[in-house]
Amino acid sequence: MGVGIEVTELDAWYGTHQTLFKINLNVPANQATALIGPSGCGKSTFVRCLNRMHETAAAGRVAGTVRIGNLDIYRDAAPVEIRRRVGMVFQRPNPFPTMSIYDNVASGLKLNGFRNRRMLDEIVEKSLRHAALWDEVKDDLRKKSGASLSGGQQQRLCIARALAVDPEVLLMDEPASALDPVSTAKIEDLIFELKSQYTIVIVTHNMQQAARVAERTGFFLSGKLVEIDATHKIFTNPGDKRTEDYITGRFG
Amino acid sequence: MRVRFHQSLGDLKEKLLVMAGLAEQSIERAVEAFRTRDLSLCAQIDASEAEINRYEREIDQMALDLLAMEQPMAIDLRFILSVIKINSDVERVGDSAVNIIERVRELQAFAPVDMPVDIPRMASLATDMVRRAIQAFIEGDAEAAQKVLALDDAVDKLNRSAYFSLLNVMREQPHQTLQALNTLVIARSLERVADHATNIAEDVVFWIRGADVRHYVAPAVVDGTGAERV
């Protein structure tokens, strides 16, 4: 099951350049929360703070508190443990190109020393089923490489890979922006299905996508969270003029 | 900046305003035809009706295209939804003018008689409401639109009073029943015009504030005795 996320007074920097300013936001468990905003507004940096990936960037630094469930992720746990609990899917599908489909999904588990073959088989199948890819690849699991799949299939493979380590939260950074409309629809349907088991935070430039998949939507601007509210409210009658200017294209 | 899209919204608004102008003029002409028995005005109303219907189709098509192609959000989405609804109300104002001149044509068969109902006053109140609602739409002024809503009661009251007065005529002077009936239909048409103005004003409030003020029911208030009243 997914868990809630509680972010308090979160700041982030690249060296001396501050990119996030005092972000306070709660993400309810088992819902999809979309983050929108213009390029460079800090939304991607924000999600990378939710699994401690921001620290891996050159001179990346964070202050404030992020609680995932009962865990204060910057104080109570190591980054490796956090990334097991918080899976991430990126804009461009990035399967391991030389690995088979099976090995791609099993890679996270194997990396953690998981060797039980029968259980691995079960987890790979379950993860591929959850990612709505099983029926398309079940006959070629070990024969085909991850890179041989179509873009949309590769992205679902990456989602299966993230699900295999049994995370509680799934972060998605523009997961469908490189995909055609049919593959995009599959990813969106998948997000809808996955919500029952995971908490999802999705960064997207596609506002219609946010409207379709997320219960709540937050608008970032210049490193600040301008507002976060029920998605239908944000897209029909936002509370802040800046949000309205952005979503109606009156920006800049 | 979505310059082209926002220009299209401006074009949509402009088209609706032209159409509203025609509808408003038709009502005025219809009441003038009733007052003066000048049937030449009826022909003008028929011509305007065809034009209003053409505008209605064009505006709906433009709105549909913008919804499909531009995926408007927030205030723009509310604007287009309001335009679609206002479009329909304005077209019905035009229909009301046609209904009135149909009655005027029937009344030509009878000698003019005074009926105990102030049709010009009703018309003046109803067209004033349409004008104010459209003005609120032009200016995007929710407060002005809200004021239009309060005006509907006066027209409703005149319509109710017309009903009873004309019923009386039918009872007491049965030879004037057809004149009374036609006048009643005219009063009813003007009451409908005021209702359409109310709808337009409600749509302006929705567009600007995102608030649905239709069929408003005041929230229950607990008075000093602890009893609830609505």
Short mmCIF file of C-alpha atoms in Angstrom, two decimals, chain A residues 47 66 72 97 100-101 107 139 234 236 238:
data_model
loop_
_atom_site.label_atom_id
_atom_site.label_comp_id
_atom_site.label_asym_id
_atom_site.label_seq_id
_atom_site.Cartn_x
_atom_site.Cartn_y
_atom_site.Cartn_z
CA VAL A 47 10.46 15.16 -6.92
CA VAL A 66 10.45 15.07 3.98
CA ASP A 72 12.05 11.12 7.92
CA PRO A 97 19.91 -2.14 -23.16
CA SER A 100 16.76 -9.24 -21.26
CA ILE A 101 13.26 -8.07 -20.34
CA SER A 107 17.77 -6.07 -11.69
CA ASP A 139 6.80 -15.28 -24.55
CA ILE A 234 -7.06 23.99 -10.35
CA THR A 236 -11.61 25.14 -13.70
CA PRO A 238 -7.75 28.14 -9.53
#
